[in-house]
Amino acid sequence: MAEELKEMFHRLMSSIEGCLAILVTDRDGIPLIKVATGTAPEQAMKSSFLSTFATSTEQAGKMGLSRNRSIICQYESYQIVQFNCLPLVLTAIADITANTGKLLTLKQEVADVLPMLESAVDLQI
């Protein structure tokens, strides 16, 4: 089952030009699923970086604008799109030329498998 999921995420990553990595992590940044090319930036795939999304999402929610759905960060060479699927976080890392709109469709494309991964996180708690 895990290999089938990895293959699905790999196909999804390959379908978006410029996408370098897709990760599904728990709120602490621990990867449940990780597919990446050899050119994906290692720093952006570290738990310490990935876990900041959950904290940022909680803080943004305190501003009274309701629950945060996603955050897009654009750097000089890369862009990172993170989706709030708490207790899971879906992260896409792409080069700066990748179509951000296409990256934003990722959550819909993996919506069917997220509950299965969420139950794996619930078992760990």
PDB file of C-alpha atoms in Angstrom:
ATOM      1  CA  MET A   1       0.000   0.000   0.000  1.00  0.00           C
ATOM      2  CA  ALA A   2       2.772   2.457   0.891  1.00  0.00           C
ATOM      3  CA  GLU A   3       4.513   1.828  -2.428  1.00  0.00           C
ATOM      4  CA  GLU A   4       1.257   2.425  -4.308  1.00  0.00           C
ATOM      5  CA  LEU A   5       0.821   5.751  -2.512  1.00  0.00           C
ATOM      6  CA  LYS A   6       4.399   6.783  -3.267  1.00  0.00           C
ATOM      7  CA  GLU A   7       3.881   5.892  -6.922  1.00  0.00           C
ATOM      8  CA  MET A   8       0.669   7.941  -7.040  1.00  0.00           C
ATOM      9  CA  PHE A   9       2.431  10.961  -5.514  1.00  0.00           C
ATOM     10  CA  HIS A  10       5.371  10.499  -7.865  1.00  0.00           C
ATOM     11  CA  ARG A  11       3.047  10.518 -10.894  1.00  0.00           C
ATOM     12  CA  LEU A  12       1.342  13.610  -9.528  1.00  0.00           C
ATOM     13  CA  MET A  13       4.691  15.358  -8.997  1.00  0.00           C
ATOM     14  CA  SER A  14       5.779  14.462 -12.535  1.00  0.00           C
ATOM     15  CA  SER A  15       2.544  15.865 -13.981  1.00  0.00           C
ATOM     16  CA  ILE A  16       3.386  19.397 -12.791  1.00  0.00           C
ATOM     17  CA  GLU A  17       6.257  20.940 -14.684  1.00  0.00           C
ATOM     18  CA  GLY A  18       8.823  22.316 -12.254  1.00  0.00           C
ATOM     19  CA  CYS A  19       7.504  20.420  -9.221  1.00  0.00           C
ATOM     20  CA  LEU A  20      10.478  19.124  -7.259  1.00  0.00           C
ATOM     21  CA  ALA A  21       8.864  17.449  -4.244  1.00  0.00           C
ATOM     22  CA  ILE A  22       5.563  16.566  -2.617  1.00  0.00           C
ATOM     23  CA  LEU A  23       5.392  15.671   1.057  1.00  0.00           C
ATOM     24  CA  VAL A  24       2.626  14.724   3.448  1.00  0.00           C
ATOM     25  CA  THR A  25       3.746  15.264   7.026  1.00  0.00           C
ATOM     26  CA  ASP A  26       2.269  15.360  10.478  1.00  0.00           C
ATOM     27  CA  ARG A  27       2.088  18.698  12.283  1.00  0.00           C
ATOM     28  CA  ASP A  28       5.633  18.154  13.623  1.00  0.00           C
ATOM     29  CA  GLY A  29       7.028  17.899  10.095  1.00  0.00           C
ATOM     30  CA  ILE A  30       7.598  14.122  10.205  1.00  0.00           C
ATOM     31  CA  PRO A  31       7.074  12.780   6.659  1.00  0.00           C
ATOM     32  CA  LEU A  32       4.454  10.111   6.030  1.00  0.00           C
ATOM     33  CA  ILE A  33       4.904  10.343   2.252  1.00  0.00           C
ATOM     34  CA  LYS A  34       7.853  11.971   0.527  1.00  0.00           C
ATOM     35  CA  VAL A  35       8.631  12.009  -3.188  1.00  0.00           C
ATOM     36  CA  ALA A  36      11.353  14.274  -4.521  1.00  0.00           C
ATOM     37  CA  THR A  37      13.663  14.842  -7.425  1.00  0.00           C
ATOM     38  CA  GLY A  38      17.407  15.087  -6.923  1.00  0.00           C
ATOM     39  CA  THR A  39      17.197  18.875  -7.326  1.00  0.00           C
ATOM     40  CA  ALA A  40      14.702  19.508  -4.518  1.00  0.00           C
ATOM     41  CA  PRO A  41      16.184  21.795  -1.833  1.00  0.00           C
ATOM     42  CA  GLU A  42      17.057  19.677   1.218  1.00  0.00           C
ATOM     43  CA  GLN A  43      16.536  22.584   3.657  1.00  0.00           C
ATOM     44  CA  ALA A  44      12.883  22.863   2.635  1.00  0.00           C
ATOM     45  CA  MET A  45      12.300  19.156   3.305  1.00  0.00           C
ATOM     46  CA  LYS A  46      13.636  19.173   6.872  1.00  0.00           C
ATOM     47  CA  SER A  47      11.189  18.642   9.717  1.00  0.00           C
ATOM     48  CA  SER A  48      12.261  21.898  11.358  1.00  0.00           C
ATOM     49  CA  PHE A  49      11.169  23.860   8.271  1.00  0.00           C
ATOM     50  CA  LEU A  50       8.016  21.856   7.572  1.00  0.00           C
ATOM     51  CA  SER A  51       6.713  22.102  11.134  1.00  0.00           C
ATOM     52  CA  THR A  52       6.639  25.912  11.042  1.00  0.00           C
ATOM     53  CA  PHE A  53       3.512  25.749   8.857  1.00  0.00           C
ATOM     54  CA  ALA A  54       1.365  24.292  11.645  1.00  0.00           C
ATOM     55  CA  THR A  55       2.517  27.042  14.014  1.00  0.00           C
ATOM     56  CA  SER A  56       1.935  29.760  11.407  1.00  0.00           C
ATOM     57  CA  THR A  57      -1.518  28.396  10.648  1.00  0.00           C
ATOM     58  CA  GLU A  58      -2.488  28.466  14.322  1.00  0.00           C
ATOM     59  CA  GLN A  59      -1.275  32.057  14.672  1.00  0.00           C
ATOM     60  CA  ALA A  60      -3.078  33.167  11.499  1.00  0.00           C
ATOM     61  CA  GLY A  61      -6.286  31.610  12.840  1.00  0.00           C
ATOM     62  CA  LYS A  62      -6.044  33.804  15.926  1.00  0.00           C
ATOM     63  CA  MET A  63      -6.377  36.909  13.741  1.00  0.00           C
ATOM     64  CA  GLY A  64     -10.100  36.261  13.460  1.00  0.00           C
ATOM     65  CA  LEU A  65     -10.120  35.517   9.739  1.00  0.00           C
ATOM     66  CA  SER A  66     -11.110  31.846  10.233  1.00  0.00           C
ATOM     67  CA  ARG A  67      -9.020  28.786   9.475  1.00  0.00           C
ATOM     68  CA  ASN A  68      -6.066  29.218   7.136  1.00  0.00           C
ATOM     69  CA  ARG A  69      -6.278  26.893   4.107  1.00  0.00           C
ATOM     70  CA  SER A  70      -2.859  27.335   2.525  1.00  0.00           C
ATOM     71  CA  ILE A  71       0.317  29.381   2.477  1.00  0.00           C
ATOM     72  CA  ILE A  72       2.408  30.179  -0.598  1.00  0.00           C
ATOM     73  CA  CYS A  73       6.024  31.211  -0.092  1.00  0.00           C
ATOM     74  CA  GLN A  74       8.107  32.367  -3.026  1.00  0.00           C
ATOM     75  CA  TYR A  75      11.871  32.600  -2.812  1.00  0.00           C
ATOM     76  CA  GLU A  76      14.495  33.555  -5.382  1.00  0.00           C
ATOM     77  CA  SER A  77      14.649  30.098  -6.968  1.00  0.00           C
ATOM     78  CA  TYR A  78      11.824  28.108  -5.367  1.00  0.00           C
ATOM     79  CA  GLN A  79       8.223  28.288  -4.306  1.00  0.00           C
ATOM     80  CA  ILE A  80       6.586  26.284  -1.563  1.00  0.00           C
ATOM     81  CA  VAL A  81       2.849  25.710  -1.247  1.00  0.00           C
ATOM     82  CA  GLN A  82       1.597  24.214   2.011  1.00  0.00           C
ATOM     83  CA  PHE A  83      -1.967  23.101   2.691  1.00  0.00           C
ATOM     84  CA  ASN A  84      -3.728  22.918   6.022  1.00  0.00           C
ATOM     85  CA  CYS A  85      -5.105  19.379   6.311  1.00  0.00           C
ATOM     86  CA  LEU A  86      -4.459  19.186  10.055  1.00  0.00           C
ATOM     87  CA  PRO A  87      -3.382  16.924  11.589  1.00  0.00           C
ATOM     88  CA  LEU A  88      -1.616  16.581   8.215  1.00  0.00           C
ATOM     89  CA  VAL A  89       0.251  19.133   6.145  1.00  0.00           C
ATOM     90  CA  LEU A  90       0.556  18.744   2.380  1.00  0.00           C
ATOM     91  CA  THR A  91       3.638  20.468   0.955  1.00  0.00           C
ATOM     92  CA  ALA A  92       4.648  21.039  -2.655  1.00  0.00           C
ATOM     93  CA  ILE A  93       8.104  22.373  -3.468  1.00  0.00           C
ATOM     94  CA  ALA A  94       8.698  23.669  -6.981  1.00  0.00           C
ATOM     95  CA  ASP A  95      11.053  25.862  -8.918  1.00  0.00           C
ATOM     96  CA  ILE A  96      10.025  29.494  -9.255  1.00  0.00           C
ATOM     97  CA  THR A  97       8.822  29.028 -12.850  1.00  0.00           C
ATOM     98  CA  ALA A  98       6.264  26.326 -11.961  1.00  0.00           C
ATOM     99  CA  ASN A  99       2.586  27.176 -12.384  1.00  0.00           C
ATOM    100  CA  THR A 100       1.409  28.164  -8.896  1.00  0.00           C
ATOM    101  CA  GLY A 101      -2.223  27.649  -9.886  1.00  0.00           C
ATOM    102  CA  LYS A 102      -1.488  24.061 -10.829  1.00  0.00           C
ATOM    103  CA  LEU A 103       0.282  23.536  -7.482  1.00  0.00           C
ATOM    104  CA  LEU A 104      -2.845  24.824  -5.732  1.00  0.00           C
ATOM    105  CA  THR A 105      -4.883  21.957  -7.251  1.00  0.00           C
ATOM    106  CA  LEU A 106      -2.811  19.335  -5.405  1.00  0.00           C
ATOM    107  CA  LYS A 107      -5.034  19.210  -2.343  1.00  0.00           C
ATOM    108  CA  GLN A 108      -8.047  18.304  -4.470  1.00  0.00           C
ATOM    109  CA  GLU A 109      -6.074  15.641  -6.299  1.00  0.00           C
ATOM    110  CA  VAL A 110      -5.027  13.846  -3.102  1.00  0.00           C
ATOM    111  CA  ALA A 111      -8.230  14.428  -1.146  1.00  0.00           C
ATOM    112  CA  ASP A 112      -9.232  10.755  -1.374  1.00  0.00           C
ATOM    113  CA  VAL A 113      -6.046   9.425   0.255  1.00  0.00           C
ATOM    114  CA  LEU A 114      -5.634  12.047   2.995  1.00  0.00           C
ATOM    115  CA  PRO A 115      -8.165  10.409   5.379  1.00  0.00           C
ATOM    116  CA  MET A 116      -6.229   7.131   5.165  1.00  0.00           C
ATOM    117  CA  LEU A 117      -2.979   8.927   6.022  1.00  0.00           C
ATOM    118  CA  GLU A 118      -4.741  10.878   8.762  1.00  0.00           C
ATOM    119  CA  SER A 119      -5.781   7.626  10.420  1.00  0.00           C
ATOM    120  CA  ALA A 120      -2.098   6.588  10.445  1.00  0.00           C
ATOM    121  CA  VAL A 121      -1.263   9.783  12.358  1.00  0.00           C
ATOM    122  CA  ASP A 122      -4.125   9.140  14.791  1.00  0.00           C
ATOM    123  CA  LEU A 123      -2.656   5.705  15.525  1.00  0.00           C
ATOM    124  CA  GLN A 124       0.696   7.294  16.436  1.00  0.00           C
ATOM    125  CA  ILE A 125      -0.802   9.671  18.988  1.00  0.00           C
TER     126      ILE A 125
END
